[in-house]
Coordinates of C-alpha atoms and ligand atoms in Angstrom, one line a residue:
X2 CA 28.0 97.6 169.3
X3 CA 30.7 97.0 171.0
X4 CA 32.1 99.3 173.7
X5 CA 35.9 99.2 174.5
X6 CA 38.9 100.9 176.3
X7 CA 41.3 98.9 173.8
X8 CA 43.3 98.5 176.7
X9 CA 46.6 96.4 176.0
X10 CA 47.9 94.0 179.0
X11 CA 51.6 92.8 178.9
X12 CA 53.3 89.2 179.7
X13 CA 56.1 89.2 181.8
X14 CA 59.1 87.5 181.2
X15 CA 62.1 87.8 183.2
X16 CA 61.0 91.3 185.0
X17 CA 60.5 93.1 181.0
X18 CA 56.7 93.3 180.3
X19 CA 55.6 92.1 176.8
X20 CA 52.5 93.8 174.9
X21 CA 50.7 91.9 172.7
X22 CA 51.7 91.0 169.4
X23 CA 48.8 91.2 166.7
X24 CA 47.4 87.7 167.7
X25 CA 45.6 88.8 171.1
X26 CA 43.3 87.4 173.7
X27 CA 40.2 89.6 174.1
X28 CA 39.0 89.6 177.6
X29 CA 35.2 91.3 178.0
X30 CA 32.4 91.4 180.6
X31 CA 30.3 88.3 181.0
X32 CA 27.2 90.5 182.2
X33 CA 27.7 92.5 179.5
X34 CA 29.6 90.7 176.6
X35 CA 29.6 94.0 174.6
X36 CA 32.1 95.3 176.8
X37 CA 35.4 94.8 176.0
X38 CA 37.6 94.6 179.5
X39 CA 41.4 94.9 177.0
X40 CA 43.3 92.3 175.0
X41 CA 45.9 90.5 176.4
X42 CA 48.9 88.5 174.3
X43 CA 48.7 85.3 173.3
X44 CA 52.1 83.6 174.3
X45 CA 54.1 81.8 171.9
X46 CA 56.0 78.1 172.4
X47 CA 59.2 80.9 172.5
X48 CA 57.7 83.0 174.9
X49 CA 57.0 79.9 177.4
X50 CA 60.6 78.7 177.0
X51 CA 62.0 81.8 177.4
X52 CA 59.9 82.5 180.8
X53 CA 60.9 78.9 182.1
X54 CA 64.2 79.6 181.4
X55 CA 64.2 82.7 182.9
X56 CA 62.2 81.0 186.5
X57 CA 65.6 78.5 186.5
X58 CA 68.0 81.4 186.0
X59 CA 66.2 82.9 189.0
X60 CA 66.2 80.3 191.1
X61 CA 69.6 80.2 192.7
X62 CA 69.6 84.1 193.8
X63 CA 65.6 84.0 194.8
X64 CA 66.4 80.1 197.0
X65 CA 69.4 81.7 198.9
X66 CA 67.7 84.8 200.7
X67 CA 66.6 84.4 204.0
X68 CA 63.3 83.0 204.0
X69 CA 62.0 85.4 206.1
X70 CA 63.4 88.5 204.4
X71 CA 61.5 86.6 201.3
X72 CA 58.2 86.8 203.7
X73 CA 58.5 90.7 204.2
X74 CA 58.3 90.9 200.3
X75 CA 55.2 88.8 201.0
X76 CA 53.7 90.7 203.7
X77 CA 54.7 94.1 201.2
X78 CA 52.1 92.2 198.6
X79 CA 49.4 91.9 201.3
X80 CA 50.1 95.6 202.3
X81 CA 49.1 96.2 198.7
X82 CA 46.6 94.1 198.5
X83 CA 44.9 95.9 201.2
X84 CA 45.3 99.0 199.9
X85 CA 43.9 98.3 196.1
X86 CA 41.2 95.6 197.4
X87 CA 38.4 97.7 196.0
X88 CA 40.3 98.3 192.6
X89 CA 40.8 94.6 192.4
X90 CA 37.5 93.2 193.4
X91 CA 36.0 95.3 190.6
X92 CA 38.2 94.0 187.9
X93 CA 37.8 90.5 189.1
X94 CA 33.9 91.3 189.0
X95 CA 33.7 92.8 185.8
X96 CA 35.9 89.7 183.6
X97 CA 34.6 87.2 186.1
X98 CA 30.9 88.2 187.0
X99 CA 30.6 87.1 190.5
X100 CA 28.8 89.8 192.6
X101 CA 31.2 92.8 193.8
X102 CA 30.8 91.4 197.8
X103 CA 31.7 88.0 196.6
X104 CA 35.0 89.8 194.6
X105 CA 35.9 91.6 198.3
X106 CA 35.7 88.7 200.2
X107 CA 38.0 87.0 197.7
X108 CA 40.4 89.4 197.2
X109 CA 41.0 89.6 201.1
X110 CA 41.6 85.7 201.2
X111 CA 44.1 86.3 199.2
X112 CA 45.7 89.4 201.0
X113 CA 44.9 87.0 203.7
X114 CA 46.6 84.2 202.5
X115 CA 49.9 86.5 201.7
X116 CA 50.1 87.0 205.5
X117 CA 49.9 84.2 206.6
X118 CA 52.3 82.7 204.6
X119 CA 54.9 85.6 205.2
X120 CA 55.0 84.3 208.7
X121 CA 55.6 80.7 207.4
X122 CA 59.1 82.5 206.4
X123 CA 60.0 82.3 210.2
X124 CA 58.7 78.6 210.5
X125 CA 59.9 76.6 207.8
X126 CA 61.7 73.7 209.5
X127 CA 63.5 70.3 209.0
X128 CA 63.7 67.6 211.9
X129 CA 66.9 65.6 214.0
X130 CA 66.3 62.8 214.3
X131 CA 68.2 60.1 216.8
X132 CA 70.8 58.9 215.5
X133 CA 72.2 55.0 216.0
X134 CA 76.0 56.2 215.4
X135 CA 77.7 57.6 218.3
X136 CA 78.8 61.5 217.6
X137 CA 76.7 61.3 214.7
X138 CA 74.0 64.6 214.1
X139 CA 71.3 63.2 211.9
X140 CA 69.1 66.1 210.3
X141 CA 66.7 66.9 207.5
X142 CA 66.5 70.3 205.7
X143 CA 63.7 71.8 203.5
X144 CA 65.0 73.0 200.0
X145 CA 63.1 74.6 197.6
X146 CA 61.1 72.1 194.5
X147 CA 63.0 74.3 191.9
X148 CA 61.1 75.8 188.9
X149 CA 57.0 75.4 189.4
X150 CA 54.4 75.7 186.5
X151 CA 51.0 77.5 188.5
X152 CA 48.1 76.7 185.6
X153 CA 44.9 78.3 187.3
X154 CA 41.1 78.1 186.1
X155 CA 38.9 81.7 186.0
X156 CA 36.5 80.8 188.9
X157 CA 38.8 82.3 191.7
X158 CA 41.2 84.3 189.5
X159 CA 43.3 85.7 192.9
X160 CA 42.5 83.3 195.3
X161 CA 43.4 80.1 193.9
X162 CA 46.8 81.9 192.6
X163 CA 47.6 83.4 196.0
X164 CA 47.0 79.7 197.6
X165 CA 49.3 78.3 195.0
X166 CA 52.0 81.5 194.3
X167 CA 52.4 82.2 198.4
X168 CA 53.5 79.1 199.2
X169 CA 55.9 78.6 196.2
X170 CA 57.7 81.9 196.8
X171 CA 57.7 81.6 200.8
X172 CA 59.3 78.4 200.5
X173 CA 61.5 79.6 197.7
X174 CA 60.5 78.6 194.3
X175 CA 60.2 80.5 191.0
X176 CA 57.5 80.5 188.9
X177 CA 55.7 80.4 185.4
X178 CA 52.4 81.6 186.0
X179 CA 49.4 80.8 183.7
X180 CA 45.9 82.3 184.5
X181 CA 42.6 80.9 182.7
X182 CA 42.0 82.8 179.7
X183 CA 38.7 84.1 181.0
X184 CA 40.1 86.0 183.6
X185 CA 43.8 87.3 182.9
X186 CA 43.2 90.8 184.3
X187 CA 42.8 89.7 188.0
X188 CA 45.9 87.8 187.6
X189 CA 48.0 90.4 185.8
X190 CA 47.1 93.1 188.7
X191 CA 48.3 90.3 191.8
X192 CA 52.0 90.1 189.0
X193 CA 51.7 93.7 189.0
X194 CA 51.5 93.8 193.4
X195 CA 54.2 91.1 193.7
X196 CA 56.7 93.3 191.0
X197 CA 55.6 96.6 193.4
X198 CA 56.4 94.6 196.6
X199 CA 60.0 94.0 194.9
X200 CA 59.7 90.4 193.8
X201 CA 63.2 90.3 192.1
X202 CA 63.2 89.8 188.0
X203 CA 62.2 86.2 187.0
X204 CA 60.6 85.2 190.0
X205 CA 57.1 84.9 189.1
X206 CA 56.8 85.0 185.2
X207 CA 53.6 85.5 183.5
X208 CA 52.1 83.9 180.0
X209 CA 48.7 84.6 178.9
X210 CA 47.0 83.1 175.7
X211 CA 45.9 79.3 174.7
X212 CA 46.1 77.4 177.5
X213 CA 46.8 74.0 176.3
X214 CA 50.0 75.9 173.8
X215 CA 51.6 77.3 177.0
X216 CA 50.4 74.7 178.9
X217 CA 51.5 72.0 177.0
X218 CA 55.3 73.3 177.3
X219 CA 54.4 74.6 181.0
X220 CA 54.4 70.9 181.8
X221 CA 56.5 68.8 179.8
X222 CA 59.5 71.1 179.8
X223 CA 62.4 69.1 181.9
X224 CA 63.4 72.4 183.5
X225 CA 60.4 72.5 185.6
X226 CA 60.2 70.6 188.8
X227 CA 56.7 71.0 189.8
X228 CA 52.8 71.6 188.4
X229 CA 50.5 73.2 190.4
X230 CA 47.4 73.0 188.7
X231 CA 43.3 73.3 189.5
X232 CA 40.7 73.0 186.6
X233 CA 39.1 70.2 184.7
X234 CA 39.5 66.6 185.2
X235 CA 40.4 66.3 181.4
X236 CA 43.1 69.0 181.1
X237 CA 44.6 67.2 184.6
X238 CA 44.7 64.1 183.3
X239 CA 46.8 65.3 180.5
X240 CA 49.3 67.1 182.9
X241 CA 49.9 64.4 185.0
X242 CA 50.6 62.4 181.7
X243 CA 53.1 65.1 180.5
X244 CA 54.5 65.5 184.0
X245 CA 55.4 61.7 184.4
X246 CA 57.8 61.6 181.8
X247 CA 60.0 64.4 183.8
X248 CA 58.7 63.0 186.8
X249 CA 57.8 66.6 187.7
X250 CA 56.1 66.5 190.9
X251 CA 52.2 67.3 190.4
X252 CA 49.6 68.5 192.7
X253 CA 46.2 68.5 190.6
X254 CA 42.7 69.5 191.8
X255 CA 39.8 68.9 189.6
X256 CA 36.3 69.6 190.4
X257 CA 33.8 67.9 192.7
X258 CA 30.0 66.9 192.7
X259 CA 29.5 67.6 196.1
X260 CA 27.0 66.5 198.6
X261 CA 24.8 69.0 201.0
X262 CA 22.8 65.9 203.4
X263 CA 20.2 67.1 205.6
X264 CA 19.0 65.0 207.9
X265 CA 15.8 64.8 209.6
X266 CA 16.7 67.0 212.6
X267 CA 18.4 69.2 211.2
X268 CA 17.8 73.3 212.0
X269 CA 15.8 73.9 209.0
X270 CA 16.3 77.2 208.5
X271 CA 20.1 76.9 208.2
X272 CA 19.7 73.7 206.4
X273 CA 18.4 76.4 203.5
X274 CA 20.8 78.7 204.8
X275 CA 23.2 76.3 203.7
X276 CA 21.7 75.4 200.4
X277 CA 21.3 78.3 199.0
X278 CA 25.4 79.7 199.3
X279 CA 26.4 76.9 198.7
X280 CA 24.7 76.0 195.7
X281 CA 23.7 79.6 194.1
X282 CA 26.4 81.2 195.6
X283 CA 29.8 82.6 193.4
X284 CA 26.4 81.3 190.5
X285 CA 27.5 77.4 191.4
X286 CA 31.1 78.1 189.8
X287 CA 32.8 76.6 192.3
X288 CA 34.5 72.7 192.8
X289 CA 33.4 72.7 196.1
X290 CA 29.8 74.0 195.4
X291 CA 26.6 71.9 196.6
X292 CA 25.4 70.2 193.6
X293 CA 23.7 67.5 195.4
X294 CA 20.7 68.0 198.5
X295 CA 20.3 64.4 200.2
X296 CA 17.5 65.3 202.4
X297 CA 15.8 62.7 205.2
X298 CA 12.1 61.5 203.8
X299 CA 10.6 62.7 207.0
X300 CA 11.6 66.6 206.2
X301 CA 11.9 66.7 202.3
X302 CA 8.6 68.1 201.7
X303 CA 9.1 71.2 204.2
X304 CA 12.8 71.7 203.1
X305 CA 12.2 71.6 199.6
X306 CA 9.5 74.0 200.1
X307 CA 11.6 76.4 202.3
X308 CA 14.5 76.3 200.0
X309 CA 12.4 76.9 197.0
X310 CA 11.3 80.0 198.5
X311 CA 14.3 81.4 199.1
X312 CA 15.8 80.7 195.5
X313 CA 12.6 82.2 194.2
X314 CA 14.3 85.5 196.1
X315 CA 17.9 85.5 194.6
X316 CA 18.1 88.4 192.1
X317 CA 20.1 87.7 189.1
X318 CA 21.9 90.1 187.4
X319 CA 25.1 92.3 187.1
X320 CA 28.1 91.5 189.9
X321 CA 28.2 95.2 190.2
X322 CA 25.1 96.1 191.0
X323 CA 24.0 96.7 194.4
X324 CA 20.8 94.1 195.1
X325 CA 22.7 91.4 192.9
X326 CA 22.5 87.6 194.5
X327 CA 24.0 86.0 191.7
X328 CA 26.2 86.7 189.5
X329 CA 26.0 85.4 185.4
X330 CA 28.3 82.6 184.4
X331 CA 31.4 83.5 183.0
X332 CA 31.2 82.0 179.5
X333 CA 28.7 80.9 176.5
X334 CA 30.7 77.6 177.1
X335 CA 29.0 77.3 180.3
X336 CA 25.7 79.1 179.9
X337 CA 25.6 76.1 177.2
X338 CA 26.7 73.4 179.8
X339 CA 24.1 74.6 182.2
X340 CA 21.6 75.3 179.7
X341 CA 22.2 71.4 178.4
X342 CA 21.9 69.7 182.0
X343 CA 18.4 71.8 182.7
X344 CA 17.2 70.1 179.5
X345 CA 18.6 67.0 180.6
X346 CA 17.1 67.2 183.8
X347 CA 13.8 67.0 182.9
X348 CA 14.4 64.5 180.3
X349 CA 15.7 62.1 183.0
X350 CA 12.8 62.4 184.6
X351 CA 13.5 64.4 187.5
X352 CA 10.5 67.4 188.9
X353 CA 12.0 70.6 187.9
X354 CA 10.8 73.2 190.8
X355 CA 12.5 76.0 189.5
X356 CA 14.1 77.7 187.0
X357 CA 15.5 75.8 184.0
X358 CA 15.9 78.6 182.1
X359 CA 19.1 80.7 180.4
X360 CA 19.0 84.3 178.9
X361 CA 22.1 85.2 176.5
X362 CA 21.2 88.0 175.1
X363 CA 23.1 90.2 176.6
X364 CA 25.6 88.4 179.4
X365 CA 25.8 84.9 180.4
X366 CA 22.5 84.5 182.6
X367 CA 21.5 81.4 184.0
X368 CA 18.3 81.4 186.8
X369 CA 18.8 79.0 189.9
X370 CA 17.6 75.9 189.3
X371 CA 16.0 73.1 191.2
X372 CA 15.5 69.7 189.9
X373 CA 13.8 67.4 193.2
X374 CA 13.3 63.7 193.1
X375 CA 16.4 63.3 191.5
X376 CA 18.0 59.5 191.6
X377 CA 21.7 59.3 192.2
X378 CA 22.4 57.5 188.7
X379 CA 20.6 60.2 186.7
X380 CA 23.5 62.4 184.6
X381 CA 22.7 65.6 186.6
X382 CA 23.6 63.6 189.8
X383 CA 26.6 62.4 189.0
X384 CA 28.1 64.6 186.4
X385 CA 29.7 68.3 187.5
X386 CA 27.6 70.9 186.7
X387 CA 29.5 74.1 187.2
X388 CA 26.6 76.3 187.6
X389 CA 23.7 77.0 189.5
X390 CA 21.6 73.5 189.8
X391 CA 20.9 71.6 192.3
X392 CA 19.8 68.2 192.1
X393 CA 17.1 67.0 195.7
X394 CA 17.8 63.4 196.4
X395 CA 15.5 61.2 199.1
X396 CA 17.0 59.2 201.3
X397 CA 15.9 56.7 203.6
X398 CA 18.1 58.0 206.7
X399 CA 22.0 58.6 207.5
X400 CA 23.3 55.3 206.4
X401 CA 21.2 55.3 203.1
X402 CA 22.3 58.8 202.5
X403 CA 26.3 58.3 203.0
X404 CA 25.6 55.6 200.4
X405 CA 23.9 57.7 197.9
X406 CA 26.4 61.0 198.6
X407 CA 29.8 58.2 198.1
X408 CA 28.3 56.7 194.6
X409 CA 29.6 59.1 192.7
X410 CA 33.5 59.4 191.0
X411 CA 33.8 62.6 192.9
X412 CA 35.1 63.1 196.1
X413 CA 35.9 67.1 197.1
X414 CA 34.2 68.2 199.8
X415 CA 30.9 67.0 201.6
X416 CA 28.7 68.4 204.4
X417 CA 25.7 67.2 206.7
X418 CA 23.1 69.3 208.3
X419 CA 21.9 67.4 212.1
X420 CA 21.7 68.6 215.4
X421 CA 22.3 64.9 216.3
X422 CA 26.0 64.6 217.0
X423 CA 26.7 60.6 216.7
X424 CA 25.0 61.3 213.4
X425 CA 27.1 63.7 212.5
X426 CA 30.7 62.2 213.8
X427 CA 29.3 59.1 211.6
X428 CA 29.0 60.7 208.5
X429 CA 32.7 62.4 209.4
X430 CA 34.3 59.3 209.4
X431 CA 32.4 57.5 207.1
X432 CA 32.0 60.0 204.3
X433 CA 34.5 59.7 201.1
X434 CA 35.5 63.6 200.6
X435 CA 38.7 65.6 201.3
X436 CA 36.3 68.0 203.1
X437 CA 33.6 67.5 205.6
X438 CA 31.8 70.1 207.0
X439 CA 29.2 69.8 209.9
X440 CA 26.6 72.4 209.9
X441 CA 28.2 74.4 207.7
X442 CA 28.3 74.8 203.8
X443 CA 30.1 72.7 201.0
X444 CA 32.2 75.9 200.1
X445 CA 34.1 77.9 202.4
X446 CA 38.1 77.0 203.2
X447 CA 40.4 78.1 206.1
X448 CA 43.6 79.0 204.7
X449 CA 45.5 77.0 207.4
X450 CA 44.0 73.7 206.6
X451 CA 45.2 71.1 204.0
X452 CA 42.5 71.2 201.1
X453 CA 42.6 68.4 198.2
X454 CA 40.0 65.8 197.3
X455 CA 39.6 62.3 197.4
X456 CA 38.6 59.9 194.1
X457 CA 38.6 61.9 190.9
X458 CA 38.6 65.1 192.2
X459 CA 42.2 64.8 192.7
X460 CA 45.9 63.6 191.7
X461 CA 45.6 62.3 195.1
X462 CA 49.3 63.8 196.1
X463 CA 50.0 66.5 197.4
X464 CA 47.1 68.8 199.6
X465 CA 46.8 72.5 199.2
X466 CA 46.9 75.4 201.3
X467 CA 48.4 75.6 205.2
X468 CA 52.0 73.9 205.9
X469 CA 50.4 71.0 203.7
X470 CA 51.8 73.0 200.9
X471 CA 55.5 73.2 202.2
X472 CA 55.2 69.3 201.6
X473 CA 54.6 69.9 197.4
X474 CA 57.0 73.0 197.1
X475 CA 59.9 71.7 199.4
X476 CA 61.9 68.6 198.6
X477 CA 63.7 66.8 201.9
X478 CA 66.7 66.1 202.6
X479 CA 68.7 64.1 205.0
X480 CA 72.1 65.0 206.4
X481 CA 74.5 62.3 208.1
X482 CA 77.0 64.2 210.0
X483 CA 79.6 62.4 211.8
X484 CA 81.7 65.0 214.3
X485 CA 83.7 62.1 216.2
Ligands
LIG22 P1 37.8 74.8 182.6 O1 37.0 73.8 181.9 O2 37.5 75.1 184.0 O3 38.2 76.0 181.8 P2 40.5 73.8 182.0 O4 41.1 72.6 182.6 O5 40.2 73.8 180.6 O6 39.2 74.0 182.9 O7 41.3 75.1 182.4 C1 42.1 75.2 183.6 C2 43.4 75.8 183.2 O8 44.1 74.9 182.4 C3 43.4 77.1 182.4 O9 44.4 78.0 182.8 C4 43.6 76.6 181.0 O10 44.1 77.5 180.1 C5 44.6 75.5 181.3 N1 44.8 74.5 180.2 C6 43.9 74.2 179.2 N2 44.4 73.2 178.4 C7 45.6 72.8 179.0 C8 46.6 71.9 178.7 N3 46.5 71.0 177.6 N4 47.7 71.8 179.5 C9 47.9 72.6 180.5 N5 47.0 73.6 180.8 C10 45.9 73.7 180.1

């Protein structure tokens, strides 16, 4: 039976919220699909034309205050943030399923990431240049992108849209915002804390429903000027295609098969350390997520024994309950994807040392899973997983195992375990990933620092996150002024 609050969440267009209509998006629990989290509307082509329209309208008023009186409207939002991080973290729980310390530490990136780019407000900056005209000032300015579409996927339902929304208002763009539809409600609530912090009407505008209706329009309509977009390499490739014909500018992110190498001196202990968040952690829902171990033959038989140990440990079950390690996945979609690559797994021939199994009876439960002597051109080595399996690959040492991690389509993030530092500076350099981590895991990002991929991981444009992103939501230019 199913249990429910029948709890209706609005759309907002142009600072009015919209209930549902009697087509609606039901949003429930994935640990508990009986639970129905509230129903959410499912936008129409009008509705998405209406809330562009309304982001361009906007955009004049919202591009011409101070940028740093638009930063204390920022720093109100973190304020908030703060202040309803417990509410938030257990709604983001309950529709995404990640454990409730997972759900914290996410919603204070993105309080985080709020600050920091409130700040920004007081640093955006252009350049003067030399000039080779006497009593000529040569100078660039920063000037808002315009109208930008934010299309976000459900694995970090606030953190994603902070790293992508901050930055667009800071810098002074308006915005059509379009969460995943398996996680609406944590979006809605970060709409509802920019509205609170006074975000004036048709700023941020917000469409829930079938992603590829609104989305379809969110990135072919010649009103908008840029696409901010993370989720699946398929759906990208589609936007950049609809974004060309504007030439709307595009900054795409799209998944990863990422490497964990762990070479034979490495501190053992952390090595597993390392293995297990990264690969079972936030259930292996994550691009940057360790999908790959590439471990030195002379300490593959110890490691894998170690880490097995410590999966064995994990205790799967419901985000909010206290003992939880992981969390269930977030959809039958993706039970089914996982589900498909365990059988896979051992059909390829590769040991399975743990798990391999699913349980849907109830929520979305998949047990960590360890496939060893895996080879890199086997499907589960090459193709994105999404979920909590990792694939143990032997290599011969570090140059054999830069060659095995790089022979893959992916290129997102990458990390080596070693205590041997020209080892580790070689693999740096030599490595083809937007992000290389020493001694650390595959996940994890600082807010300051450009994040994007290399290969097919990304549109290969624009980076994320830090002042990298006043380089997609500003355009330049250049001002000849001659004051002879
Ligand atoms: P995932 O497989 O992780 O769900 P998707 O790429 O399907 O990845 O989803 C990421 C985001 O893209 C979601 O917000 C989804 O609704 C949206 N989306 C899906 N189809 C389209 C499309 N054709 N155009 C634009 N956005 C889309």
């Amino acid at each position: 039976m199913k249990t429910t609050n029948t709890k209706l969440y609005s759309n907002l267009i142009n600072g009015n919220w919209h209930p549902p209509g009697t087509d609606v998006l039901e949003n429930h629990n994935p640990a508990d699909y009986n639970e129905v989290i509230g129903f959410f509307p499912m936008a129409t082509l009008e509705d998405t034309k209406q809330a562009i329209d309304s982001a361009r309208a906007a955009l004049p008023a919202w591009s011409k205050i101070p940028a740093p009186t638009r930063g204390a409207i920022l720093d109100k939002a973190s304020q908030i943030l703060t202040s309803r991080l417990d509410e938030i973290a257990t709604a983001l729980t309950r529709e995404e399923g990640k454990t409730l310390a997972e759900a914290k530490g996410e919603v204070t990136r993105a309080r985080d990431i709020f600050k920091y780019y409130a700040g920004e407000g007081w640093r955006i900056g252009g350049e003067v240049l030399p000039s080779s005209v006497t009593d000529e000032l040569l100078y660039t300015r920063r000037e808002p992108l315009g109208v930008v579409s934010i299309i976000t996927p459900w694995n970090f339902p606030i953190a994603i849209p902070a790293w992508k929304i901050a930055p667009a208002l800071i810098y002074g763009n308006t915005i059509v915002f379009k969460p995943a539809e398996d996680a609406p409600h944590t979006a809605l609530l970060l709409v509802e804390v920019l509205v609170e912090a006074g975000l004036p009407a048709g700023v941020i505008n917000f469409l829930t429903g079938d992603g590829a209706l609104i989305g379809t329009e969110m990135t072919s309509n010649p009103n908008v000027n840029g696409i901010s977009f993370t989720g699946s390499h398929n759906t990208g490739t589609k936007i950049y295609q609809n974004a060309i014909k504007n030439m709307a500018r595009v900054q795409l992110e799209m998944g990863g098969k990422n490497a964990l190498v762990v070479l034979k001196d490495a501190d053992l202990e952390l090595a597993v350390k390392l293995a297990i968040t990264g690969g079972f952690g936030l259930t292996g829902q994550a691009c940057t997520a360790t999908s790959r171990i590439i471990v030195q033959e002379e300490i593959a038989e110890a490691f894998v024994s170690a880490l097995t140990t410590a999966a064995k440990n994990l205790k799967l079950g419901n985000g909010l309950e206290s003992g939880t390690n992981m969390g269930p996945l977030v959809n039958q979609d993706q039970l089914q994807t996982s589900q498909n690559y365990m059988a896979l797994g051992q059909k390829e021939g590769a040991t399975l040392l743990l798990g391999g199994e699913v349980d849907g009876t109830k929520g979305y439960f998949a047990q960590a899973t360890i496939f060893d002597h895996v080879q890199p051109t086997m499907r589960i080595a090459q193709e994105e997983i999404f979920g909590p399996v990792i694939s143990i690959i032997r290599a011969s040492g570090l140059n054999d195992a830069i060659e095995k991690a790089n022979a893959i389509s992916f290129g997102l993030s990458a990390s080596v375990v070693t205590n041997n530092l020209r080892e580790a500076f070689a693999f740096a350099n030599q490595i083809e990933a937007g992000v290389v981590k020493i001694n650390e895991p595959t996940t994890g990002l600082a807010l300051n620092a450009p994040f994007g991929g290399f290969k097919q991981s990304s549109a290969n444009t624009f980076k994320e996150q830090g002042q990298a992103a006043m380089d997609f939501y500003t355009r330049t230019k250049t001002i000849y002024v001659n004051h002879g």
